[in-house]
Coordinates of C-alpha atoms and ligand atoms in Angstrom, one line a residue:
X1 CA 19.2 -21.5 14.5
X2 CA 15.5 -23.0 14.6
X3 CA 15.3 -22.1 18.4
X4 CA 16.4 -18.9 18.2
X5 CA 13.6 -16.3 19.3
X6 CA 12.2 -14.4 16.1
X7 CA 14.5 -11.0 17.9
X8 CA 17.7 -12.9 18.3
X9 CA 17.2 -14.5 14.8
X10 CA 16.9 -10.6 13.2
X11 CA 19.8 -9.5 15.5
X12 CA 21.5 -12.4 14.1
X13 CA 20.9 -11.7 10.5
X14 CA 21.9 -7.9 11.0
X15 CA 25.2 -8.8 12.3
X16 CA 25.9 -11.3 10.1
X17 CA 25.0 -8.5 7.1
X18 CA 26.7 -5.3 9.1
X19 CA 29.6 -7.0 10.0
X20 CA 30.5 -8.7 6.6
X21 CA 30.3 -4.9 5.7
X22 CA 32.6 -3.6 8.8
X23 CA 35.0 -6.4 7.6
X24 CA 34.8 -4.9 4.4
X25 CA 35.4 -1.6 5.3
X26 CA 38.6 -2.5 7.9
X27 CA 40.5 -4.1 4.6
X28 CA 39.4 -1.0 3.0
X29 CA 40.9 1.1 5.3
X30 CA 44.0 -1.2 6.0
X31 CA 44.8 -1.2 2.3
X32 CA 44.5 2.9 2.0
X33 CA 46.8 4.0 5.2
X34 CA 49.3 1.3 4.4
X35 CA 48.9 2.3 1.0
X36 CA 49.6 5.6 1.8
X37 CA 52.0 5.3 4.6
X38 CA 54.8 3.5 2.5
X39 CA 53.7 5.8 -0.5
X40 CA 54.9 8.8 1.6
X41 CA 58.1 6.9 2.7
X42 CA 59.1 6.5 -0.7
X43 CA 58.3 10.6 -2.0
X44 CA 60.7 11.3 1.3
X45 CA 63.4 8.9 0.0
X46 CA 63.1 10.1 -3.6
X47 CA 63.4 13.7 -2.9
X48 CA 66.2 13.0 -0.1
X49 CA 67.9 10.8 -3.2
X50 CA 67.4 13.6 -5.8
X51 CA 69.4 16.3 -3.5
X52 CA 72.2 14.3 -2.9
X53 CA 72.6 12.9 -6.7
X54 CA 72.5 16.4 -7.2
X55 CA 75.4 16.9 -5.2
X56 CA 77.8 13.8 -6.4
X57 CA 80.5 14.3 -8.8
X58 CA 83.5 12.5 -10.4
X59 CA 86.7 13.5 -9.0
X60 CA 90.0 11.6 -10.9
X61 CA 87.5 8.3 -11.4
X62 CA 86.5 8.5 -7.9
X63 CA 82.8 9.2 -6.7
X64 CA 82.6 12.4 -4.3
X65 CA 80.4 14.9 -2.5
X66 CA 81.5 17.7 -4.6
X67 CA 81.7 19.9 -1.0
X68 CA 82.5 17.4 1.0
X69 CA 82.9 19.1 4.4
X70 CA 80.2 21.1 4.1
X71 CA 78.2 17.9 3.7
X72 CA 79.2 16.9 6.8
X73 CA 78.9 19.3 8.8
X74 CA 75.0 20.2 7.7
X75 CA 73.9 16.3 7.3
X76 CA 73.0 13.7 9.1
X77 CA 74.8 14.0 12.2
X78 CA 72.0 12.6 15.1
X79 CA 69.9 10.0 14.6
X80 CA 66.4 11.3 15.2
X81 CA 63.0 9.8 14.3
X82 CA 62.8 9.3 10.6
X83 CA 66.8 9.8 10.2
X84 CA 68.1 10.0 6.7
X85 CA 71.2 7.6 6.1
X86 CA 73.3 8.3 2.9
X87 CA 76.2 6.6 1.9
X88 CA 78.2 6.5 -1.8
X89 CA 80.1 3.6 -3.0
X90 CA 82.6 2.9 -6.1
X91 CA 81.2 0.3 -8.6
X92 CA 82.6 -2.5 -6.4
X93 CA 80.5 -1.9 -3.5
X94 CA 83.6 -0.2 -1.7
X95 CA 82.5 2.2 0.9
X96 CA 83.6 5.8 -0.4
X97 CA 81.5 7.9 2.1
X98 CA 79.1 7.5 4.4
X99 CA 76.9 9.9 7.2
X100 CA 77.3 10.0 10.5
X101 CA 74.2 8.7 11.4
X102 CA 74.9 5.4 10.1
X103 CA 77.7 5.0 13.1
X104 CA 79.5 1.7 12.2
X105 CA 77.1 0.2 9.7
X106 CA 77.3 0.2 6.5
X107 CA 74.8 -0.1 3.9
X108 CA 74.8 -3.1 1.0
X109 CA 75.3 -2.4 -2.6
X110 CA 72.5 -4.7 -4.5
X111 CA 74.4 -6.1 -7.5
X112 CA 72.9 -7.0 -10.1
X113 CA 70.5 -4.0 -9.7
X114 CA 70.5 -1.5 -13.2
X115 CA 69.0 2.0 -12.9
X116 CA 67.5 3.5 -9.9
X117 CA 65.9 0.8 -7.7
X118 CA 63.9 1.2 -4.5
X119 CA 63.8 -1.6 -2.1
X120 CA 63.2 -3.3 1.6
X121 CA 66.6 -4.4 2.9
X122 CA 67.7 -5.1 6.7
X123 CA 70.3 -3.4 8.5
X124 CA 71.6 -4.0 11.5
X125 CA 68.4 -6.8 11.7
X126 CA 65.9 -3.6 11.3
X127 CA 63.8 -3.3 8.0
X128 CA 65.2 0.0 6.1
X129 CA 63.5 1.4 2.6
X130 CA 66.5 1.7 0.7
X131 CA 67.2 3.8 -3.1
X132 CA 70.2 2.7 -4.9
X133 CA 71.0 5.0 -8.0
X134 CA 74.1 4.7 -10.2
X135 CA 76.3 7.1 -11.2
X136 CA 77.7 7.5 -15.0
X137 CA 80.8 9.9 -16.1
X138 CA 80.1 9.6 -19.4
X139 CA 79.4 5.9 -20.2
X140 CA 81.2 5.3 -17.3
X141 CA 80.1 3.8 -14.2
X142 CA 81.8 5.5 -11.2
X143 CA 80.1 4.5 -8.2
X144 CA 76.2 4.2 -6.6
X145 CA 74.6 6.1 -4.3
X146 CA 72.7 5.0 -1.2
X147 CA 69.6 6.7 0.7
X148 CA 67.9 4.5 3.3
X149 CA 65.1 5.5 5.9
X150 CA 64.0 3.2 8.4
X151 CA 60.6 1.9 7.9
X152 CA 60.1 1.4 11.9
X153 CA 57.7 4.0 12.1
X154 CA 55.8 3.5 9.0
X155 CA 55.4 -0.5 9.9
X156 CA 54.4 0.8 13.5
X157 CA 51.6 3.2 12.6
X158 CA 50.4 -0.1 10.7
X159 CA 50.8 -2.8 12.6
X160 CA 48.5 -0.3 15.0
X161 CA 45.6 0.3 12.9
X162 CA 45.7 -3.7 12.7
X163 CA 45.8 -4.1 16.5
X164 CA 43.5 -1.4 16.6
X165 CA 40.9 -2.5 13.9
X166 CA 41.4 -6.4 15.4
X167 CA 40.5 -5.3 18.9
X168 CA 37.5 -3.3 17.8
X169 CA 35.7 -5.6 15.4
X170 CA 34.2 -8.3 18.1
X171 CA 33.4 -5.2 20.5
X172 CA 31.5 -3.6 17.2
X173 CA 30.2 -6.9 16.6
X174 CA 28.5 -7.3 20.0
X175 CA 27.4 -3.6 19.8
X176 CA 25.3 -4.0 16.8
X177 CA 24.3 -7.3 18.3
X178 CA 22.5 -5.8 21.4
X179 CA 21.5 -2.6 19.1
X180 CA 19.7 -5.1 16.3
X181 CA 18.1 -7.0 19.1
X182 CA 16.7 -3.8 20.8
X183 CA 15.7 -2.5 17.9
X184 CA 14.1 -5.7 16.2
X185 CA 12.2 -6.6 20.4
X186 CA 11.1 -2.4 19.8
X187 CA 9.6 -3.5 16.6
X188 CA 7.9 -6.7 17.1
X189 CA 6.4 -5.1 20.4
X190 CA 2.9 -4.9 18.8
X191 CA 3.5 -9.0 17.7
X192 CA 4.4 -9.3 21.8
X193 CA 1.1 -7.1 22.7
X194 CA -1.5 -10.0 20.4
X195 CA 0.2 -12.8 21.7
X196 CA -0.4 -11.6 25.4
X197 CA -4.2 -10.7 24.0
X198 CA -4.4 -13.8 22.2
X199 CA -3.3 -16.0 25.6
X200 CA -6.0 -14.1 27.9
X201 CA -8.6 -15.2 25.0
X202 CA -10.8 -18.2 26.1
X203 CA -14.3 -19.5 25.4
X204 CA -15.6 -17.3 28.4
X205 CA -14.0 -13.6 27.5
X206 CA -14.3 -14.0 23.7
X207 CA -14.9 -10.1 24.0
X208 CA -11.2 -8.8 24.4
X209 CA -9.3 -7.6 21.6
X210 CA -5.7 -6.2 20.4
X211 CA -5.1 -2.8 21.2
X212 CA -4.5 -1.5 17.2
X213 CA -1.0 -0.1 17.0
X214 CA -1.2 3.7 16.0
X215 CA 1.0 3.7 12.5
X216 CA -1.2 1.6 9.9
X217 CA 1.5 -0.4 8.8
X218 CA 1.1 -3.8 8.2
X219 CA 1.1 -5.0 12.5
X220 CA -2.2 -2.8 12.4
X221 CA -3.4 -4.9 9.5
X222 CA -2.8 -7.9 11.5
X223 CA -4.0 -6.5 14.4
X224 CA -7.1 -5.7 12.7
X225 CA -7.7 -9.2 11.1
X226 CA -6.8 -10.8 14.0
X227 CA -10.0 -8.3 16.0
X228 CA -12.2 -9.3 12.8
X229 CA -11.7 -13.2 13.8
X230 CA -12.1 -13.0 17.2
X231 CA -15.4 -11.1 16.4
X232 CA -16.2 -14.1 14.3
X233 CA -15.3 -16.6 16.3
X234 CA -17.3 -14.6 19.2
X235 CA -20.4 -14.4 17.3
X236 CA -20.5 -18.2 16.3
X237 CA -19.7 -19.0 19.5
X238 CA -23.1 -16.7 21.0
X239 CA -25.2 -18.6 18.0
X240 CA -23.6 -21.8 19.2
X241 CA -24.7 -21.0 22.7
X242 CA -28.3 -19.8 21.7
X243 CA -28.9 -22.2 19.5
X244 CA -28.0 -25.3 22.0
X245 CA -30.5 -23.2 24.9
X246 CA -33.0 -22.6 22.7
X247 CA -32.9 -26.3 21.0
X248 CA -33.6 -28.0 24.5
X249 CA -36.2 -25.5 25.6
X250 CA -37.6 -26.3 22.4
X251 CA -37.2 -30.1 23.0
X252 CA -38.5 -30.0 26.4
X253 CA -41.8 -28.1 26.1
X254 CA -43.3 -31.0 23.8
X255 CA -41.6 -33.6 26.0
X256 CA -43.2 -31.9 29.6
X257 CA -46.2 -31.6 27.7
X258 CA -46.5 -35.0 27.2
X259 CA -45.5 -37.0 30.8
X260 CA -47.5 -34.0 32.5
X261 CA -50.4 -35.2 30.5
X262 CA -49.8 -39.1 31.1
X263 CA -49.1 -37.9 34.5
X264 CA -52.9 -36.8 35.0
X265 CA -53.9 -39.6 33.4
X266 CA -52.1 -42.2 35.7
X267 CA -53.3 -40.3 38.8
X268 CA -57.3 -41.9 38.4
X269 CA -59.1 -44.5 36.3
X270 CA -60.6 -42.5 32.9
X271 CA -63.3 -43.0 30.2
X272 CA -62.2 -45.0 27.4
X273 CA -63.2 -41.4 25.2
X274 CA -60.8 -39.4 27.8
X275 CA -57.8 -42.2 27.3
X276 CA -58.0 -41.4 23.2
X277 CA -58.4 -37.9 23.5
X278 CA -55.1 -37.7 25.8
X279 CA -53.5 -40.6 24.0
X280 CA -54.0 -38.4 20.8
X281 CA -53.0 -34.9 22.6
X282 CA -49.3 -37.0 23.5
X283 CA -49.2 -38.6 19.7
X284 CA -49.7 -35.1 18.6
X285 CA -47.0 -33.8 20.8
X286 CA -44.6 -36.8 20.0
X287 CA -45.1 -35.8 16.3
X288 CA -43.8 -32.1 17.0
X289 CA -41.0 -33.4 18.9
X290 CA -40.0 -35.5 15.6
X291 CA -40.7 -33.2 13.5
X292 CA -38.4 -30.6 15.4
X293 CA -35.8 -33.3 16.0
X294 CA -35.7 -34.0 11.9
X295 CA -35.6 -30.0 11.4
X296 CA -32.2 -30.0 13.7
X297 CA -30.9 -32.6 12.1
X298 CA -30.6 -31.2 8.8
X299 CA -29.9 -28.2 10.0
X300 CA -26.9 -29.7 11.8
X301 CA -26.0 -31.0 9.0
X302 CA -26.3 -28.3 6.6
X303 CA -23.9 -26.3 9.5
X304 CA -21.5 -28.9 9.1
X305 CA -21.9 -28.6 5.6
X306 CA -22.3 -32.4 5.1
X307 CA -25.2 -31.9 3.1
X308 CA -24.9 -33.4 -0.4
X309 CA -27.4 -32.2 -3.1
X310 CA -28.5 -34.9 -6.1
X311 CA -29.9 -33.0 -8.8
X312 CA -32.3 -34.2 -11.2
X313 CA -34.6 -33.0 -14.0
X314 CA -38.5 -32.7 -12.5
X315 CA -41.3 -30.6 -13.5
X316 CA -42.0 -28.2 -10.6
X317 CA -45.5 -27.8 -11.0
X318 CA -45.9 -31.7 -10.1
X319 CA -43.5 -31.4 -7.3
X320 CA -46.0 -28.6 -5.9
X321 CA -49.4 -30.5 -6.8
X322 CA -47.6 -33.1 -4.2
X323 CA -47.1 -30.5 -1.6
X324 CA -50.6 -29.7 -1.7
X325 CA -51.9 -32.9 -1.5
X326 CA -50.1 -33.6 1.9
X327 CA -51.2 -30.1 3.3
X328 CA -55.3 -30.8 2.0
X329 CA -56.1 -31.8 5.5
X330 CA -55.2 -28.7 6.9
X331 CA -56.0 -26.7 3.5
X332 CA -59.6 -27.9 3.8
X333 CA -59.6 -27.7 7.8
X334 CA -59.4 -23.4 7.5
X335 CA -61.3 -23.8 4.6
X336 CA -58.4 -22.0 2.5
X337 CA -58.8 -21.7 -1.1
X338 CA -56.2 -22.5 -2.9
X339 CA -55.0 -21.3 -6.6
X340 CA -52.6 -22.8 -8.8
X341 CA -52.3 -23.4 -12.2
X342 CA -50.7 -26.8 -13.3
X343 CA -51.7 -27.6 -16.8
X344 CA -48.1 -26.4 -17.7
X345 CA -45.3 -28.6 -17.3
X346 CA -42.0 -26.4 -16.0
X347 CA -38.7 -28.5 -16.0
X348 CA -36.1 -27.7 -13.8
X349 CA -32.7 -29.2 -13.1
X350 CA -32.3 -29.3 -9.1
X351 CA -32.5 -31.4 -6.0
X352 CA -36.2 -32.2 -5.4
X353 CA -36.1 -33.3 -2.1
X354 CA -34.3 -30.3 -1.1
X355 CA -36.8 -28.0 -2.6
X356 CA -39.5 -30.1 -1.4
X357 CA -38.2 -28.9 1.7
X358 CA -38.7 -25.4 0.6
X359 CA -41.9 -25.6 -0.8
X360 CA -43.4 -27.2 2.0
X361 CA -42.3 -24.8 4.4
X362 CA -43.4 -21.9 2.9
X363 CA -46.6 -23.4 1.9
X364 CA -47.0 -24.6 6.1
X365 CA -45.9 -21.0 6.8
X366 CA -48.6 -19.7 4.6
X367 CA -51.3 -21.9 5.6
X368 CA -50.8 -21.6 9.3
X369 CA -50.6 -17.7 9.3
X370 CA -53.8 -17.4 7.0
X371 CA -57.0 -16.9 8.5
X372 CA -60.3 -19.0 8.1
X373 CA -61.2 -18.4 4.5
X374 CA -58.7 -16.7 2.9
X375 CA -56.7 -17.2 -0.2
X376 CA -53.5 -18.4 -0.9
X377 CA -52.2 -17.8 -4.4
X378 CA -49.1 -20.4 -5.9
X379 CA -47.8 -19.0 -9.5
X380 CA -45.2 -20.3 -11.3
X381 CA -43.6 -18.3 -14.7
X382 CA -40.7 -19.0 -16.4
X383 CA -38.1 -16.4 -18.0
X384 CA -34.1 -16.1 -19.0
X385 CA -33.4 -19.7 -17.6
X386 CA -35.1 -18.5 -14.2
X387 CA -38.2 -20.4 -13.1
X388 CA -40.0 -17.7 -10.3
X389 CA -42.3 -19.2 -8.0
X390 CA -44.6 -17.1 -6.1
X391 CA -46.4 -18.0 -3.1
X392 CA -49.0 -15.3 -1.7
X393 CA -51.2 -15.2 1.2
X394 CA -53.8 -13.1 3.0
X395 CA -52.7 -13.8 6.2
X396 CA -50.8 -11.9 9.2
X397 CA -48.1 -10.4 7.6
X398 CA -44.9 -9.5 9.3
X399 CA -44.0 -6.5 10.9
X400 CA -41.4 -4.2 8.9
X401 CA -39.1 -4.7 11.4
X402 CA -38.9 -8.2 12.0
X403 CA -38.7 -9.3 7.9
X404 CA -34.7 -9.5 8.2
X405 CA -34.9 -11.8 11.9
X406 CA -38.0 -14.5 10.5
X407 CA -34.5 -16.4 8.8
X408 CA -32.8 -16.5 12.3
X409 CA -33.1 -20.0 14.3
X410 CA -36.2 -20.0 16.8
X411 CA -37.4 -16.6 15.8
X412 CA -41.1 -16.2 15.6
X413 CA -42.5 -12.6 14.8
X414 CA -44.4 -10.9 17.2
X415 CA -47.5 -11.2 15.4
X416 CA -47.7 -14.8 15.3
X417 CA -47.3 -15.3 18.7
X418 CA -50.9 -13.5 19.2
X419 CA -52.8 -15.7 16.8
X420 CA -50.8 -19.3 16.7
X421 CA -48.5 -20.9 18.8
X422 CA -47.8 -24.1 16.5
X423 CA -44.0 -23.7 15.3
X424 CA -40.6 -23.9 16.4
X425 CA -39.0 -20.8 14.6
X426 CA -36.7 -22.8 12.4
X427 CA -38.7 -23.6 9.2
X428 CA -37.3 -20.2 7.2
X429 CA -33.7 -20.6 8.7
X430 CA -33.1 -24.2 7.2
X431 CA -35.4 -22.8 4.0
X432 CA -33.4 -19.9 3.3
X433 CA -30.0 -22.3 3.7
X434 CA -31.3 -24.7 1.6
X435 CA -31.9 -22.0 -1.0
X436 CA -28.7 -20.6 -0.7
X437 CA -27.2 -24.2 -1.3
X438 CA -29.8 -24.1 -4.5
X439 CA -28.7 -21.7 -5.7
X440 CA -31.9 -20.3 -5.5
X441 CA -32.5 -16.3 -4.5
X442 CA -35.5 -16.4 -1.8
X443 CA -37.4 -12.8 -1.0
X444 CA -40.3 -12.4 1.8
X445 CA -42.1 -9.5 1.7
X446 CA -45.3 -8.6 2.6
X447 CA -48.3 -7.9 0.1
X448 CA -49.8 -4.3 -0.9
X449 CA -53.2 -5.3 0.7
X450 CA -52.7 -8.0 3.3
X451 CA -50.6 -10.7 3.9
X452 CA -47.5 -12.1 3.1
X453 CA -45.4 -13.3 -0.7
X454 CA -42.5 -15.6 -0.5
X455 CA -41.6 -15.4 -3.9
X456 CA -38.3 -18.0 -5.4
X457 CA -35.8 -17.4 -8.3
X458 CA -34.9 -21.1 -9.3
X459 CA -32.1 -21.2 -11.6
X460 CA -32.9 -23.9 -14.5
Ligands
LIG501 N1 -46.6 -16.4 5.5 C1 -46.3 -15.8 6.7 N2 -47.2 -14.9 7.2 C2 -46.9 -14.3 8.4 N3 -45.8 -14.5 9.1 C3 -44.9 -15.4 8.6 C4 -45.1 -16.0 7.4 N4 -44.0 -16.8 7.2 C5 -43.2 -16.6 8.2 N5 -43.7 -15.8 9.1 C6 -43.1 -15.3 10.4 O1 -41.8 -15.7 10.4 C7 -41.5 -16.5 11.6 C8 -40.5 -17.6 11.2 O2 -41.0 -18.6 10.4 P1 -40.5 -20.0 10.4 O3 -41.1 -20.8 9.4 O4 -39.1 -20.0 10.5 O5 -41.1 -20.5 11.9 P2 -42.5 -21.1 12.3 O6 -43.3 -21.3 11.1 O7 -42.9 -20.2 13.4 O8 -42.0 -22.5 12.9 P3 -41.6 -23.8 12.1 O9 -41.6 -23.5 10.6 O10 -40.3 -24.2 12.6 O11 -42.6 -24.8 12.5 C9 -42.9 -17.1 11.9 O12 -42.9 -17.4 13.3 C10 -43.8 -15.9 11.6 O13 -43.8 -15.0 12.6
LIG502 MG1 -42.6 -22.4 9.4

C-alpha cells in the first residue's frame, strides 16, 4: 500500500468506497426483482386458484367441476410458457380430475396442510409454485384443489440478473478504477508541475518558479508558498554570495597593503626612521585586518544565531564614560568636544558587552564622520521603563536615500567615501543585530542643522 503512487492510492480508495456501494446497490436490486418476480407468481396463482374454487362443487360426496366438459374444453389444453396446471382430489389425495396440460403427472396432495397453503414442490424433478385449498360441504371435507405454475421462468429471469450483476461488478470495478486514477493524475497535475519546477531548481537558477495554477484553491496556495521560499532561499543565497566577495576583497586590501609595503622595503637598505614609519603603516594595517576579522566573526556568529547574551545590572552612564575613554585619543586628535552628563547613575538590566559593542560603534561612527572641531552631543534620559540614549553629531550626514542601506553589510554612504576611507561597512549591520537581539529599538536620522543622531530605546 506504502508504494503505491499518491494517484493509484486515491484510485484505490475510490474503488474500495464506490464499490462497497455498487455491492450495495446489486443486493439491493437482487432482493427487489426477486422480490417482485415470485410476488407476481403468486397474485397469478391466487387469482387462477380463486376462479377454479369458484367453480368446484359437491356432487353425491364427490368433488366436481360443476361444468365439467366445458372445463375441458376452454382450459388448459397446450402447455405454453407460464401453463396453468389444475387438478382436484378427494380428501385422500385420490386423483378426481386433472388438466390436460399436466399429461401423465400428477400433482401431490400435502397432508397435514389446513387452509389454503402456497408452496415450492417438484414435479416431474422441475420446481412448481403450488396452491392447495380445501373444500368444505358444510363441515365436511370433500376434497382439495390444486393450482401449480412452474417457476422456470421466474427462477430464470433471476438466476440472470445474478449472472448479469456477477459479470458486471469486476468490469465496473476496473472502470471506476482507471476513471478515479484519471481523474485523481487530472488533479494532482499542478503537484506534478512543482515537482518538475522544484527538480530544475539548483544553487545556479534559484530564479525559476511554479507556474500558479489559475483556480486559487489550495495547490495555488502551495504554489504560492512554495515561490515565496524559493525567493527566500534566493535572496539569502545572493547575500551569502555578496557577503563571502565582499569579505575577501575586504580582507585582502589590508593584507596587499601590507606585503606591497614590506615589498618596497625589502627592495633597498632604509633609514632606521623609514623602517618605523613602514613598520607602523603595516601594524596599522594588521590592526584593521583584526579588527575586521573580529567584526565577521561575530557577525557569523550572530547569523548562526549562536550568540548567547548574559545580562546583568550596570549603570549605562559608566559603561559610556568607558567608551569615551578608549576613543580620547582620537577625540582629542580632531579636537572634538565632547558633552555628556554622568553625575546620574542609570541602571539597566542587559548584556554589557553586547551594548558596549553598540555604543562604541556609533560613537567611532560619529567621531570619524565629524569634522575638525565640531561637537558631539551623548544624552541619556530615562522614562516608562525605557532608558533613551542619544548620540548627536555635526558631521556628514547621510543622504536621504541611503539611511535604509547604512545597516546592510559593507555598505558605506556615498558621502563618506569623499571625506574618509577608514571603515569596512559592517559596524551598523552587526549594531543594528545586536540591538535587535537587545531588544533594543535603534533609529538614525539625520539632525535639523547638520549632522547625524543615532538615538537607542533600551528596555530596563
Ligand atoms: N554618524 C554618521 N555620520 C555620517 N554618516 C554615517 C554615520 N554613521 C554611519 N554613517 C554612514 O553609514 C555607513 C555605514 O556605517 P558603518 O558603521 O556600518 O560602516 P563604517 O563606519 O563605514 O565601517 P566600520 O564601522 O565597519 O568600520 C558609513 O560608511 C557612513 O556612510
Ligand atoms: Mg562604523
Amino acid at each position: 500500500m506504502r508504494n503505491l503512487s499518491f494517484t493509484n492510492r486515491i484510485a484505490f480508495y475510490f474503488i474500495l468506497s464506490t464499490g462497497f456501494l455498487v455491492f450495495l446497490i446489486f443486493i439491493a436490486t437482487y432482493q427487489i426483482v426477486s422480490t417482485t418476480v415470485n410476488n407476481r407468481v403468486d397474485q397469478n396463482l391466487r387469482a387462477e386458484a380463486t376462479h377454479h374454487f369458484s367453480e368446484l362443487i359437491a356432487d353425491h360426496g364427490k368433488l366436481v367441476f360443476r361444468d365439467l366438459d366445458e372445463w375441458r374444453e376452454k382450459e388448459h389444453n397446450d402447455l405454453n410458457v407460464n401453463p396453468i396446471l389444475v387438478q382436484i382430489v378427494d380428501e385422500f389425495g385420490n386423483l378426481i380430475e386433472k388438466s390436460p396440460n399436466l399429461k401423465k403427472e400428477q400433482m401431490q396432495l400435502k397432508k397435514g396442510l389446513t387452509g389454503y397453503q402456497i408452496y415450492n414442490e417438484s414435479l416431474n424433478s422441475e420446481l412448481v409454485r403450488q396452491v392447495q385449498i380445501p373444500f368444505y360441504d358444510g363441515k365436511l371435507l370433500e376434497g382439495y384443489l390444486l393450482v401449480a405454475t412452474p417457476l422456470e421462468a421466474a427462477k430464470m429471469v433471476i438466476q440472470n440478473l445474478k449472472d448479469v450483476m456477477i459479470l458486471t461488478y469486476p468490469i465496473a470495478l476496473l472502470i471506476l478504477f482507471f476513471l478515479a486514477k484519471f481523474i485523481a493524475s487530472r488533479s494532482i497535475q499542478p503537484v506534478t508541475e512543482i515537482i518538475h519546477t522544484a527538480e530544475t531548481i539548483n544553487k545556479e537558477n534559484l530564479s525559476s518558479r511554479v507556474k500558479l495554477p489559475s483556480n486559487k484553491d489550495e495547490l495555488y496556495q502551495l504554489s504560492e508558498t512554495i515561490n515565496n521560499l524559493l525567493g527566500r532561499i534566493e535572496n539569502a543565497v545572493i547575500r551569502e554570495k555578496q557577503f563571502t566577495s565582499d569579505a575577501s576583497h575586504e580582507l585582502r586590501t589590508p593584507l596587499s597593503i601590507i606585503k606591497g609595503t614590506l615589498e618596497v622595503l625589502l627592495r633597498k637598505s632604509r633609514t632606521e626612521e623609514e623602517y618605523k614609519d613602514k613598520i607602523g603603516y603595516c601594524i596599522n594595517e594588521t590592526n584593521r585586518l583584526n579588527d575586521l576579522l573580529d567584526q565577521l566573526l561575530l557577525l557569523a556568529r550572530q547569523e548562526s544565531n549562536s550568540l548567547n547574551t548574559h545580562p546583568s545590572n550596570f549603570d549605562i552612564n559608566s559603561l559610556l564614560l568607558d567608551i569615551i575613554n578608549r576613543y580620547s585619543i582620537r577625540i582629542c586628535g580632531k579636537y572634538i568636544q565632547v558633552s555628556f552628563d554622568f553625575s546620574k547613575e542609570i541602571l539597566i538590566h542587559s548584556d554589557s558587552n553586547l551594548l558596549s559593542i553598540i555604543l562604541s560603534n556609533l560613537l567611532s561612527n560619529a567621531i570619524k564622520f565629524s569634522p575638525e572641531n565640531s561637537k558631539i552631543t551623548i544624552s541619556v534620559s530615562e522614562k516608562n521603563q525605557v532608558v533613551t540614549c542619544k548620540i548627536s553629531d555635526e558631521g556628514i550626514g547621510i543622504a536621504e536615500n541611503e539611511i535604509n542601506k547604512i545597516y546592510e553589510k559593507f555598505y558605506r554612504a556615498s558621502l563618506s567615501g569623499q571625506t574618509v576611507a577608514e571603515g569596512s561597512g559592517l559596524g551598523l549591520s552587526i549594531t543594528k543585530r545586536l540591538c535587535d537581539t537587545l531588544n533594543i529599538q535603534l533609529d538614525i536620522k539625520n539632525n535639523e542643522k547638520k549632522g547625524t543622531e543615532a538615538v537607542l530605546q533600551i528596555p530596563k
